[in-house]
mmCIF file of C-alpha atoms and ligand atoms in Angstrom:
data_model
loop_
_atom_site.group_PDB
_atom_site.id
_atom_site.type_symbol
_atom_site.label_atom_id
_atom_site.label_comp_id
_atom_site.label_asym_id
_atom_site.label_seq_id
_atom_site.Cartn_x
_atom_site.Cartn_y
_atom_site.Cartn_z
ATOM 1 C CA MET A 1 48.243 -124.024 296.753
ATOM 2 C CA LEU A 2 48.517 -121.461 299.522
ATOM 3 C CA PRO A 3 47.327 -117.971 298.620
ATOM 4 C CA GLY A 4 50.094 -115.640 297.492
ATOM 5 C CA LEU A 5 52.522 -118.434 296.657
ATOM 6 C CA SER A 6 53.222 -118.997 293.032
ATOM 7 C CA ALA A 7 54.163 -122.383 291.580
ATOM 8 C CA CYS A 8 55.530 -120.944 288.399
ATOM 9 C CA GLY A 9 59.046 -120.026 289.451
ATOM 10 C CA GLY A 10 61.396 -118.118 291.719
ATOM 11 C CA PRO A 11 62.748 -114.582 291.329
ATOM 12 C CA ALA A 12 63.423 -113.526 287.742
ATOM 13 C CA ARG A 13 66.468 -111.793 286.315
ATOM 14 C CA GLU A 14 66.438 -108.021 286.303
ATOM 15 C CA GLN A 15 67.547 -107.454 282.738
ATOM 16 C CA GLU A 16 65.680 -104.207 282.312
ATOM 17 C CA SER A 17 66.779 -102.317 285.415
ATOM 18 C CA LYS A 18 70.415 -103.566 285.354
ATOM 19 C CA GLY A 19 70.169 -104.033 289.111
ATOM 20 C CA PRO A 20 71.153 -102.022 292.158
ATOM 21 C CA GLY A 21 74.526 -100.346 291.988
ATOM 22 C CA TYR A 22 74.385 -99.785 288.224
ATOM 23 C CA ASP A 23 73.459 -96.093 288.350
ATOM 24 C CA GLU A 24 76.120 -95.217 290.893
ATOM 25 C CA LEU A 25 78.755 -97.124 288.931
ATOM 26 C CA ALA A 26 77.653 -95.473 285.681
ATOM 27 C CA SER A 27 77.960 -92.051 287.341
ATOM 28 C CA MET A 28 81.603 -92.862 288.131
ATOM 29 C CA ILE A 29 82.799 -94.683 285.012
ATOM 30 C CA GLY A 30 80.196 -93.716 282.422
ATOM 31 C CA ARG A 31 77.279 -95.693 281.016
ATOM 32 C CA GLU A 32 79.278 -97.432 278.287
ATOM 33 C CA ARG A 33 81.822 -98.946 280.663
ATOM 34 C CA ALA A 34 79.111 -99.851 283.169
ATOM 35 C CA ASP A 35 77.178 -101.569 280.371
ATOM 36 C CA ILE A 36 80.266 -103.543 279.348
ATOM 37 C CA LEU A 37 80.578 -104.850 282.908
ATOM 38 C CA TRP A 38 76.893 -105.620 283.051
ATOM 39 C CA TYR A 39 77.060 -107.686 279.859
ATOM 40 C CA ALA A 40 80.164 -109.499 281.127
ATOM 41 C CA SER A 41 78.356 -110.535 284.303
ATOM 42 C CA PHE A 42 76.075 -112.916 282.381
ATOM 43 C CA ALA A 43 78.923 -115.372 281.838
ATOM 44 C CA PRO A 44 78.496 -118.974 283.022
ATOM 45 C CA SER A 45 80.331 -120.252 286.117
ATOM 46 C CA SER A 46 80.432 -123.493 288.124
ATOM 47 C CA HIS A 47 77.535 -123.555 290.646
ATOM 48 C CA ASN A 48 76.875 -120.003 289.410
ATOM 49 C CA VAL A 49 79.325 -118.704 292.018
ATOM 50 C CA GLN A 50 80.331 -115.804 289.749
ATOM 51 C CA PRO A 51 83.927 -115.871 291.009
ATOM 52 C CA TRP A 52 84.925 -112.630 289.257
ATOM 53 C CA THR A 53 85.806 -109.286 290.767
ATOM 54 C CA VAL A 54 86.710 -106.151 288.867
ATOM 55 C CA THR A 55 88.975 -103.506 290.361
ATOM 56 C CA ILE A 56 88.706 -100.218 288.531
ATOM 57 C CA LYS A 57 92.073 -98.563 289.004
ATOM 58 C CA GLY A 58 91.269 -95.827 286.496
ATOM 59 C CA PRO A 59 88.643 -95.459 283.735
ATOM 60 C CA ASP A 60 90.853 -97.346 281.285
ATOM 61 C CA ASN A 61 92.696 -99.663 283.672
ATOM 62 C CA TRP A 62 90.793 -102.536 285.157
ATOM 63 C CA VAL A 63 91.917 -105.731 286.838
ATOM 64 C CA ILE A 64 89.846 -108.904 286.817
ATOM 65 C CA GLY A 65 90.346 -111.047 289.875
ATOM 66 C CA SER A 66 88.537 -113.688 291.840
ATOM 67 C CA ALA A 67 86.963 -113.650 295.286
ATOM 68 C CA GLU A 68 88.246 -116.326 297.625
ATOM 69 C CA ASP A 69 84.871 -116.766 299.327
ATOM 70 C CA ARG A 70 83.501 -117.825 295.930
ATOM 71 C CA TRP A 71 86.049 -120.581 295.305
ATOM 72 C CA LEU A 72 84.794 -124.160 295.269
ATOM 73 C CA THR A 73 87.577 -125.790 297.237
ATOM 74 C CA GLU A 74 85.974 -129.255 297.306
ATOM 75 C CA ILE A 75 85.003 -129.826 293.676
ATOM 76 C CA ASP A 76 87.619 -127.498 292.234
ATOM 77 C CA PRO A 77 90.649 -127.597 294.573
ATOM 78 C CA LYS A 78 93.058 -126.407 291.870
ATOM 79 C CA ASN A 79 90.806 -123.503 290.834
ATOM 80 C CA HIS A 80 90.765 -124.771 287.245
ATOM 81 C CA GLU A 81 87.001 -124.392 286.824
ATOM 82 C CA MET A 82 87.297 -120.964 288.402
ATOM 83 C CA LEU A 83 89.794 -119.967 285.682
ATOM 84 C CA LEU A 84 87.492 -121.331 282.957
ATOM 85 C CA SER A 85 84.679 -119.194 284.380
ATOM 86 C CA ILE A 86 86.969 -116.149 284.490
ATOM 87 C CA GLY A 87 87.791 -116.856 280.833
ATOM 88 C CA ALA A 88 84.083 -116.849 279.950
ATOM 89 C CA PHE A 89 83.629 -113.563 281.830
ATOM 90 C CA LEU A 90 86.634 -112.040 280.041
ATOM 91 C CA GLU A 91 85.260 -113.149 276.667
ATOM 92 C CA ASN A 92 81.920 -111.467 277.375
ATOM 93 C CA LEU A 93 83.705 -108.344 278.541
ATOM 94 C CA VAL A 94 85.974 -108.089 275.496
ATOM 95 C CA THR A 95 83.044 -108.834 273.141
ATOM 96 C CA ALA A 96 80.889 -106.116 274.694
ATOM 97 C CA ALA A 97 83.815 -103.666 274.725
ATOM 98 C CA ARG A 98 84.408 -104.203 270.977
ATOM 99 C CA ALA A 99 80.751 -103.577 270.262
ATOM 100 C CA TYR A 100 81.118 -100.237 272.080
ATOM 101 C CA GLY A 101 84.213 -99.350 270.049
ATOM 102 C CA PHE A 102 86.984 -100.305 272.480
ATOM 103 C CA GLN A 103 89.895 -102.573 271.912
ATOM 104 C CA MET A 104 91.097 -104.332 275.031
ATOM 105 C CA LYS A 105 94.708 -105.014 275.860
ATOM 106 C CA VAL A 106 94.679 -108.139 277.992
ATOM 107 C CA ARG A 107 97.650 -109.132 280.183
ATOM 108 C CA SER A 108 97.855 -111.984 282.650
ATOM 109 C CA VAL A 109 99.141 -110.906 286.069
ATOM 110 C CA ALA A 110 98.696 -114.061 288.151
ATOM 111 C CA GLY A 111 101.578 -116.209 289.373
ATOM 112 C CA ASN A 112 99.282 -119.072 290.322
ATOM 113 C CA PRO A 113 95.517 -119.819 290.262
ATOM 114 C CA PHE A 114 95.158 -118.599 293.857
ATOM 115 C CA TYR A 115 96.239 -115.025 293.190
ATOM 116 C CA HIS A 116 93.417 -112.584 293.779
ATOM 117 C CA GLU A 117 94.381 -110.495 290.753
ATOM 118 C CA LEU A 118 94.372 -112.442 287.491
ATOM 119 C CA VAL A 119 94.104 -110.299 284.367
ATOM 120 C CA ALA A 120 94.924 -106.633 283.722
ATOM 121 C CA LEU A 121 92.843 -104.852 281.116
ATOM 122 C CA GLN A 122 93.534 -101.664 279.305
ATOM 123 C CA PHE A 123 90.888 -99.873 277.264
ATOM 124 C CA GLN A 124 92.032 -98.452 273.938
ATOM 125 C CA SER A 125 89.852 -96.841 271.339
ATOM 126 C CA GLY A 126 89.206 -99.025 268.320
ATOM 127 C CA GLU A 127 86.684 -99.790 265.605
ATOM 128 C CA ARG A 128 83.134 -100.528 266.667
ATOM 129 C CA VAL A 129 82.573 -104.212 265.860
ATOM 130 C CA GLU A 130 78.986 -105.225 265.074
ATOM 131 C CA TYR A 131 77.900 -108.054 267.384
ATOM 132 C CA PRO A 132 74.426 -109.100 268.556
ATOM 133 C CA LEU A 133 74.945 -108.407 272.277
ATOM 134 C CA GLN A 134 71.530 -109.925 272.940
ATOM 135 C CA ARG A 135 73.333 -113.269 272.668
ATOM 136 C CA LEU A 136 75.146 -112.562 275.952
ATOM 137 C CA LEU A 137 71.831 -112.029 277.710
ATOM 138 C CA GLU A 138 70.060 -115.000 276.129
ATOM 139 C CA ARG A 139 72.789 -117.621 276.565
ATOM 140 C CA ARG A 140 71.855 -120.179 279.156
ATOM 141 C CA THR A 141 72.725 -123.632 280.365
ATOM 142 C CA MET A 142 70.113 -126.147 279.220
ATOM 143 C CA ARG A 143 69.546 -129.276 281.288
ATOM 144 C CA THR A 144 66.336 -130.802 279.918
ATOM 145 C CA GLY A 145 64.470 -131.209 276.644
ATOM 146 C CA PHE A 146 67.369 -132.501 274.499
ATOM 147 C CA ARG A 147 66.392 -134.381 271.346
ATOM 148 C CA SER A 148 68.137 -137.666 270.608
ATOM 149 C CA GLU A 149 69.495 -136.581 267.259
ATOM 150 C CA ASP A 150 73.126 -136.104 266.267
ATOM 151 C CA ILE A 151 74.418 -132.603 265.650
ATOM 152 C CA ASP A 152 74.630 -131.771 261.969
ATOM 153 C CA PRO A 153 78.271 -131.258 260.888
ATOM 154 C CA ALA A 154 77.334 -127.845 259.436
ATOM 155 C CA ASP A 155 75.948 -126.772 262.825
ATOM 156 C CA PHE A 156 79.036 -128.050 264.650
ATOM 157 C CA SER A 157 81.222 -126.041 262.330
ATOM 158 C CA PHE A 158 79.015 -122.976 262.847
ATOM 159 C CA LEU A 159 79.573 -123.352 266.604
ATOM 160 C CA VAL A 160 83.312 -123.858 266.647
ATOM 161 C CA GLY A 161 84.535 -122.302 263.393
ATOM 162 C CA ARG A 162 88.280 -122.790 263.116
ATOM 163 C CA GLU A 163 88.909 -122.943 266.854
ATOM 164 C CA ASP A 164 91.130 -125.713 268.188
ATOM 165 C CA GLY A 165 90.337 -128.215 270.895
ATOM 166 C CA PHE A 166 86.652 -129.025 270.242
ATOM 167 C CA HIS A 167 85.804 -132.716 269.768
ATOM 168 C CA TYR A 168 82.286 -133.850 268.959
ATOM 169 C CA TYR A 169 81.177 -137.394 269.769
ATOM 170 C CA PRO A 170 77.804 -138.414 268.245
ATOM 171 C CA ARG A 171 75.421 -140.093 270.673
ATOM 172 C CA ALA A 172 76.065 -143.715 269.651
ATOM 173 C CA SER A 173 79.872 -143.362 269.559
ATOM 174 C CA THR A 174 81.975 -145.327 272.041
ATOM 175 C CA GLN A 175 83.177 -142.088 273.605
ATOM 176 C CA ALA A 176 79.660 -140.651 274.067
ATOM 177 C CA VAL A 177 78.457 -143.893 275.643
ATOM 178 C CA TRP A 178 81.508 -143.870 277.946
ATOM 179 C CA LEU A 179 80.864 -140.230 278.924
ATOM 180 C CA GLY A 180 77.251 -141.006 279.832
ATOM 181 C CA GLU A 181 78.151 -144.020 281.955
ATOM 182 C CA ALA A 182 81.158 -142.360 283.559
ATOM 183 C CA THR A 183 79.102 -139.262 284.434
ATOM 184 C CA VAL A 184 76.550 -141.375 286.301
ATOM 185 C CA ALA A 185 79.296 -143.375 288.064
ATOM 186 C CA ALA A 186 81.172 -140.185 289.023
ATOM 187 C CA THR A 187 77.917 -138.685 290.342
ATOM 188 C CA GLU A 188 77.312 -141.800 292.445
ATOM 189 C CA GLN A 189 80.760 -141.378 293.912
ATOM 190 C CA GLN A 190 80.454 -137.624 294.384
ATOM 191 C CA VAL A 191 77.236 -137.740 296.409
ATOM 192 C CA THR A 192 78.995 -139.906 299.011
ATOM 193 C CA ARG A 193 81.592 -137.207 299.634
ATOM 194 C CA GLU A 194 80.352 -135.287 302.659
ATOM 195 C CA ASN A 195 82.458 -132.174 302.029
ATOM 196 C CA VAL A 196 81.232 -131.924 298.452
ATOM 197 C CA GLN A 197 77.607 -132.106 299.533
ATOM 198 C CA GLU A 198 78.229 -129.503 302.230
ATOM 199 C CA GLU A 199 79.848 -127.193 299.721
ATOM 200 C CA LEU A 200 76.926 -127.663 297.339
ATOM 201 C CA SER A 201 74.450 -126.993 300.155
ATOM 202 C CA ARG A 202 76.092 -123.590 300.729
ATOM 203 C CA TRP A 203 75.471 -122.682 297.081
ATOM 204 C CA ILE A 204 71.830 -123.694 296.726
ATOM 205 C CA ARG A 205 69.365 -120.872 297.253
ATOM 206 C CA TRP A 206 66.229 -122.819 298.046
ATOM 207 C CA SER A 207 63.993 -119.953 299.158
ATOM 208 C CA ASP A 208 63.029 -116.960 297.025
ATOM 209 C CA ALA A 209 64.289 -114.735 299.862
ATOM 210 C CA ASP A 210 67.780 -116.281 299.687
ATOM 211 C CA ALA A 211 67.810 -116.165 295.894
ATOM 212 C CA ARG A 212 67.027 -112.428 296.045
ATOM 213 C CA LYS A 213 69.529 -111.820 298.827
ATOM 214 C CA TYR A 214 72.557 -113.501 297.226
ATOM 215 C CA ARG A 215 71.697 -113.468 293.501
ATOM 216 C CA ASN A 216 74.275 -116.180 292.881
ATOM 217 C CA GLY A 217 74.373 -119.953 293.347
ATOM 218 C CA LEU A 218 71.828 -122.475 292.160
ATOM 219 C CA THR A 219 68.086 -122.034 292.545
ATOM 220 C CA PRO A 220 65.340 -124.644 292.057
ATOM 221 C CA ASP A 221 64.682 -123.004 288.673
ATOM 222 C CA THR A 222 68.279 -123.446 287.527
ATOM 223 C CA MET A 223 68.223 -127.063 288.653
ATOM 224 C CA ASP A 224 64.994 -127.513 286.661
ATOM 225 C CA ILE A 225 62.948 -128.314 289.754
ATOM 226 C CA THR A 226 59.811 -126.585 288.566
ATOM 227 C CA GLY A 227 56.022 -126.708 288.936
ATOM 228 C CA LEU A 228 54.648 -128.026 292.202
ATOM 229 C CA ALA A 229 57.955 -129.665 293.144
ATOM 230 C CA GLY A 230 59.624 -126.274 292.653
ATOM 231 C CA TRP A 231 57.047 -124.578 294.864
ATOM 232 C CA TYR A 232 57.531 -127.252 297.537
ATOM 233 C CA VAL A 233 61.322 -127.028 297.688
ATOM 234 C CA ARG A 234 61.296 -123.218 297.523
ATOM 235 C CA ASN A 235 59.127 -123.142 300.606
ATOM 236 C CA PHE A 236 60.186 -126.151 302.636
ATOM 237 C CA TYR A 237 63.760 -127.100 301.708
ATOM 238 C CA GLY A 238 66.907 -125.818 303.394
ATOM 239 C CA GLU A 239 70.656 -126.406 303.529
ATOM 240 C CA GLY A 240 70.312 -129.596 305.576
ATOM 241 C CA ASP A 241 68.217 -131.343 302.916
ATOM 242 C CA VAL A 242 71.192 -131.479 300.548
ATOM 243 C CA LEU A 243 72.878 -133.756 303.074
ATOM 244 C CA GLY A 244 69.919 -136.149 303.263
ATOM 245 C CA LYS A 245 69.551 -139.494 301.485
ATOM 246 C CA ASP A 246 66.623 -138.371 299.314
ATOM 247 C CA PHE A 247 68.500 -135.479 297.784
ATOM 248 C CA ARG A 248 71.550 -137.644 297.040
ATOM 249 C CA ARG A 249 69.361 -140.294 295.411
ATOM 250 C CA ALA A 250 67.512 -137.656 293.372
ATOM 251 C CA THR A 251 70.854 -136.224 292.191
ATOM 252 C CA ILE A 252 71.861 -139.613 290.777
ATOM 253 C CA GLU A 253 68.438 -140.115 289.176
ATOM 254 C CA ARG A 254 68.616 -136.683 287.575
ATOM 255 C CA ALA A 255 72.071 -137.423 286.134
ATOM 256 C CA LYS A 256 70.768 -140.716 284.680
ATOM 257 C CA GLN A 257 67.788 -138.992 283.061
ATOM 258 C CA GLN A 258 69.980 -136.226 281.703
ATOM 259 C CA VAL A 259 72.590 -138.447 280.052
ATOM 260 C CA ALA A 260 69.818 -140.598 278.564
ATOM 261 C CA GLU A 261 68.708 -137.673 276.423
ATOM 262 C CA SER A 262 71.358 -136.103 274.257
ATOM 263 C CA GLY A 263 72.625 -135.562 270.759
ATOM 264 C CA GLY A 264 76.128 -136.502 271.903
ATOM 265 C CA TRP A 265 78.925 -134.698 273.683
ATOM 266 C CA ILE A 266 81.377 -131.945 272.890
ATOM 267 C CA VAL A 267 84.673 -132.140 274.767
ATOM 268 C CA LEU A 268 86.924 -129.115 274.953
ATOM 269 C CA THR A 269 90.635 -129.580 275.588
ATOM 270 C CA SER A 270 93.303 -127.084 276.563
ATOM 271 C CA GLU A 271 96.923 -126.857 275.488
ATOM 272 C CA ASP A 272 98.031 -127.478 279.106
ATOM 273 C CA ASP A 273 96.984 -126.631 282.660
ATOM 274 C CA ARG A 274 98.658 -123.237 282.877
ATOM 275 C CA ILE A 275 96.655 -120.179 283.937
ATOM 276 C CA ASN A 276 96.705 -118.543 280.510
ATOM 277 C CA SER A 277 95.670 -121.757 278.766
ATOM 278 C CA LEU A 278 92.726 -122.271 281.108
ATOM 279 C CA ILE A 279 91.523 -118.688 280.791
ATOM 280 C CA GLU A 280 91.877 -118.936 277.020
ATOM 281 C CA THR A 281 89.912 -122.221 277.057
ATOM 282 C CA GLY A 282 87.138 -120.474 279.011
ATOM 283 C CA ARG A 283 87.095 -117.815 276.293
ATOM 284 C CA ARG A 284 86.813 -120.415 273.499
ATOM 285 C CA PHE A 285 84.054 -122.178 275.434
ATOM 286 C CA GLU A 286 82.064 -118.958 275.768
ATOM 287 C CA ARG A 287 82.532 -117.989 272.094
ATOM 288 C CA MET A 288 81.012 -121.333 271.133
ATOM 289 C CA PHE A 289 78.289 -121.195 273.801
ATOM 290 C CA LEU A 290 77.133 -117.765 272.637
ATOM 291 C CA LYS A 291 76.283 -119.165 269.196
ATOM 292 C CA ALA A 292 74.398 -122.253 270.362
ATOM 293 C CA LYS A 293 70.947 -120.678 270.591
ATOM 294 C CA ASP A 294 71.127 -119.570 266.944
ATOM 295 C CA ARG A 295 71.028 -123.279 265.993
ATOM 296 C CA SER A 296 68.692 -124.414 268.819
ATOM 297 C CA ILE A 297 71.496 -126.416 270.385
ATOM 298 C CA GLY A 298 71.392 -126.901 274.141
ATOM 299 C CA ILE A 299 74.699 -127.002 276.001
ATOM 300 C CA HIS A 300 75.010 -128.687 279.394
ATOM 301 C CA PRO A 301 78.427 -128.784 281.075
ATOM 302 C CA MET A 302 78.589 -131.952 283.182
ATOM 303 C CA SER A 303 81.812 -131.795 285.161
ATOM 304 C CA GLN A 304 81.456 -134.730 287.559
ATOM 305 C CA VAL A 305 83.910 -136.945 285.631
ATOM 306 C CA LEU A 306 86.613 -134.272 285.764
ATOM 307 C CA GLN A 307 85.928 -133.541 289.433
ATOM 308 C CA GLU A 308 86.354 -137.150 290.590
ATOM 309 C CA LYS A 309 90.026 -138.199 290.435
ATOM 310 C CA LEU A 310 89.393 -141.838 289.574
ATOM 311 C CA TRP A 311 87.315 -140.850 286.549
ATOM 312 C CA SER A 312 89.302 -137.846 285.413
ATOM 313 C CA GLU A 313 92.424 -140.004 285.193
ATOM 314 C CA ARG A 314 90.621 -142.349 282.820
ATOM 315 C CA ALA A 315 88.991 -139.654 280.701
ATOM 316 C CA ALA A 316 91.821 -138.671 278.344
ATOM 317 C CA GLN A 317 92.508 -142.340 277.543
ATOM 318 C CA ALA A 318 88.861 -143.342 277.112
ATOM 319 C CA LEU A 319 88.327 -140.366 274.844
ATOM 320 C CA MET A 320 91.605 -140.989 273.010
ATOM 321 C CA LEU A 321 92.710 -137.395 273.450
ATOM 322 C CA GLU A 322 96.282 -136.164 273.541
ATOM 323 C CA LYS A 323 95.493 -132.983 275.436
ATOM 324 C CA SER A 324 93.643 -132.505 278.745
ATOM 325 C CA PRO A 325 89.868 -132.354 278.564
ATOM 326 C CA GLN A 326 88.649 -129.293 280.509
ATOM 327 C CA LEU A 327 84.939 -129.197 279.734
ATOM 328 C CA LEU A 328 82.549 -132.070 279.074
ATOM 329 C CA LEU A 329 79.419 -130.766 277.415
ATOM 330 C CA ARG A 330 76.273 -132.776 276.842
ATOM 331 C CA VAL A 331 74.723 -131.264 273.747
ATOM 332 C CA GLY A 332 71.602 -131.665 271.661
ATOM 333 C CA TYR A 333 68.933 -129.889 269.688
ATOM 334 C CA VAL A 334 66.226 -128.596 271.989
ATOM 335 C CA ARG A 335 62.569 -128.030 271.281
ATOM 336 C CA ASP A 336 62.333 -124.806 273.326
ATOM 337 C CA TYR A 337 64.985 -122.355 274.363
ATOM 338 C CA PRO A 338 63.430 -120.608 277.361
ATOM 339 C CA SER A 339 64.833 -117.361 278.758
ATOM 340 C CA PRO A 340 67.691 -117.761 281.227
ATOM 341 C CA VAL A 341 66.775 -118.263 284.875
ATOM 342 C CA SER A 342 70.089 -117.980 286.721
ATOM 343 C CA LEU A 343 70.505 -114.784 288.735
ATOM 344 C CA ARG A 344 73.434 -112.373 288.760
ATOM 345 C CA MET A 345 74.996 -110.378 291.581
ATOM 346 C CA PRO A 346 74.568 -106.600 291.448
ATOM 347 C CA LEU A 347 77.472 -104.817 289.789
ATOM 348 C CA ASP A 348 78.435 -102.936 292.953
ATOM 349 C CA GLU A 349 79.133 -106.271 294.672
ATOM 350 C CA ILE A 350 81.649 -107.416 292.083
ATOM 351 C CA THR A 351 83.268 -104.041 291.442
ATOM 352 C CA LYS A 352 85.737 -102.071 293.480
ATOM 353 C CA VAL A 353 86.481 -98.522 292.398
ATOM 354 C CA LYS A 354 89.994 -97.749 293.641
ATOM 355 C CA GLU A 355 90.338 -94.045 293.266
ATOM 356 C CA ARG A 356 87.080 -92.188 292.879
ATOM 357 C CA ARG A 357 88.930 -88.907 292.425
ATOM 358 C CA LEU A 358 90.519 -90.105 289.190
ATOM 359 C CA LEU A 359 87.257 -90.998 287.517
HETATM 360 C C1 LIG B 401 83.506 -124.493 284.281
HETATM 361 C C2 LIG B 401 82.025 -124.768 284.401
HETATM 362 C C3 LIG B 401 81.583 -126.009 284.878
HETATM 363 C C4 LIG B 401 80.206 -126.275 284.989
HETATM 364 N N1 LIG B 401 79.785 -127.506 285.420
HETATM 365 C C5 LIG B 401 78.466 -127.789 285.495
HETATM 366 C C6 LIG B 401 78.005 -129.077 285.928
HETATM 367 O O1 LIG B 401 78.800 -129.966 286.231
HETATM 368 N N2 LIG B 401 76.663 -129.306 285.960
HETATM 369 C C7 LIG B 401 75.751 -128.338 285.621
HETATM 370 O O2 LIG B 401 74.546 -128.592 285.678
HETATM 371 N N3 LIG B 401 76.153 -127.105 285.216
HETATM 372 C C8 LIG B 401 77.482 -126.814 285.149
HETATM 373 N N4 LIG B 401 77.901 -125.567 284.730
HETATM 374 C C9 LIG B 401 76.893 -124.559 284.349
HETATM 375 C C10 LIG B 401 76.639 -123.565 285.488
HETATM 376 O O3 LIG B 401 75.914 -124.195 286.521
HETATM 377 C C11 LIG B 401 75.885 -122.358 284.925
HETATM 378 O O4 LIG B 401 76.721 -121.688 284.027
HETATM 379 C C12 LIG B 401 75.430 -121.378 286.004
HETATM 380 O O5 LIG B 401 74.489 -121.974 286.851
HETATM 381 C C13 LIG B 401 74.818 -120.117 285.404
HETATM 382 O O6 LIG B 401 73.733 -120.453 284.578
HETATM 383 P P1 LIG B 401 73.664 -120.034 283.037
HETATM 384 O O7 LIG B 401 74.787 -120.748 282.331
HETATM 385 O O8 LIG B 401 72.319 -120.509 282.578
HETATM 386 O O9 LIG B 401 73.840 -118.546 282.954
HETATM 387 C C14 LIG B 401 79.267 -125.274 284.623
HETATM 388 C C15 LIG B 401 79.723 -124.033 284.144
HETATM 389 C C16 LIG B 401 81.085 -123.775 284.037
HETATM 390 C C17 LIG B 401 81.540 -122.424 283.536
#
């Protein structure tokens, strides 16, 4: 090991300091509202692109939108995953707001998924609702360490409550076996698509310097490339390596290893493909995800099947579902639940304050 280089991991989250931009934002909109935004920012998103923007038109009038330069046009050409991520962000935001004693009026303002403004929010005072906000900070995507044991029905019901659209397939079920095989086959197909690999390469932050600079995208830590291998790629890998044969082969191998360990799959469907339905599905997804750690259940979205046309067309039939599957989640009890490792952009980079004079 070279002196000064650590093998143990890349840059950590800044959960204590709340990051650059927080103090200035808090001086304009107050600490409570700044905190609500900060909590919201820990939502999950495809490739960790964090597609959300927040325009603060007045202290009580915000608009959630999405930034075009954070759209994944190759794997998500219809912006459906983007809307699911926005839904997760909205869920975090509304949950944090309730805990601070605000009720949120939520109104969709988008005509199609490519509008830059998506959801208008209005703060109203309400009852403070007790909620362990720590859950928002501790939620994380798990990719390794799943035990091969079915999810207990009581735990599944704890996760989803009375919410619609969640389907659990135990690991030996026909559907779970199909999902595992289809995920590997879809991955094999996906790594041959040049544009997809190029898009991915733009969202991997191999070096610690890039991870710190962008604070979004995937890092070796989030891809579970740790230890000496992590140190090696953090110091010697770059964008071009994602386009090489070795990386493509390793991607397929990783998918095979991942699907081999699981306690089954949870599939989440939506009513239809309309904007409101997708945002609402993202909210349901996040509500479930936030409870998973309480029962030591790891959640790993694996979207390859839905991203590859050939496989997505077969999915609803193979899974015998009447409605469209929107999220395919490999799930399982995990031995450890380490702290999250994915980074978040500073609040001042996702927020635009329209009229400083009003605040
Ligand atoms: C709609 C959606 C699709 C996702 N698809 C995948 C996927 O196919 N493979 C994967 O490893 N992670 C997937 N993720 C997880 C993200 O990579 C993860 O949320 C992001 O890196 C931030 O990490 P965190 O969830 O630990 O905060 C997906 C997340 C969302 C919201």
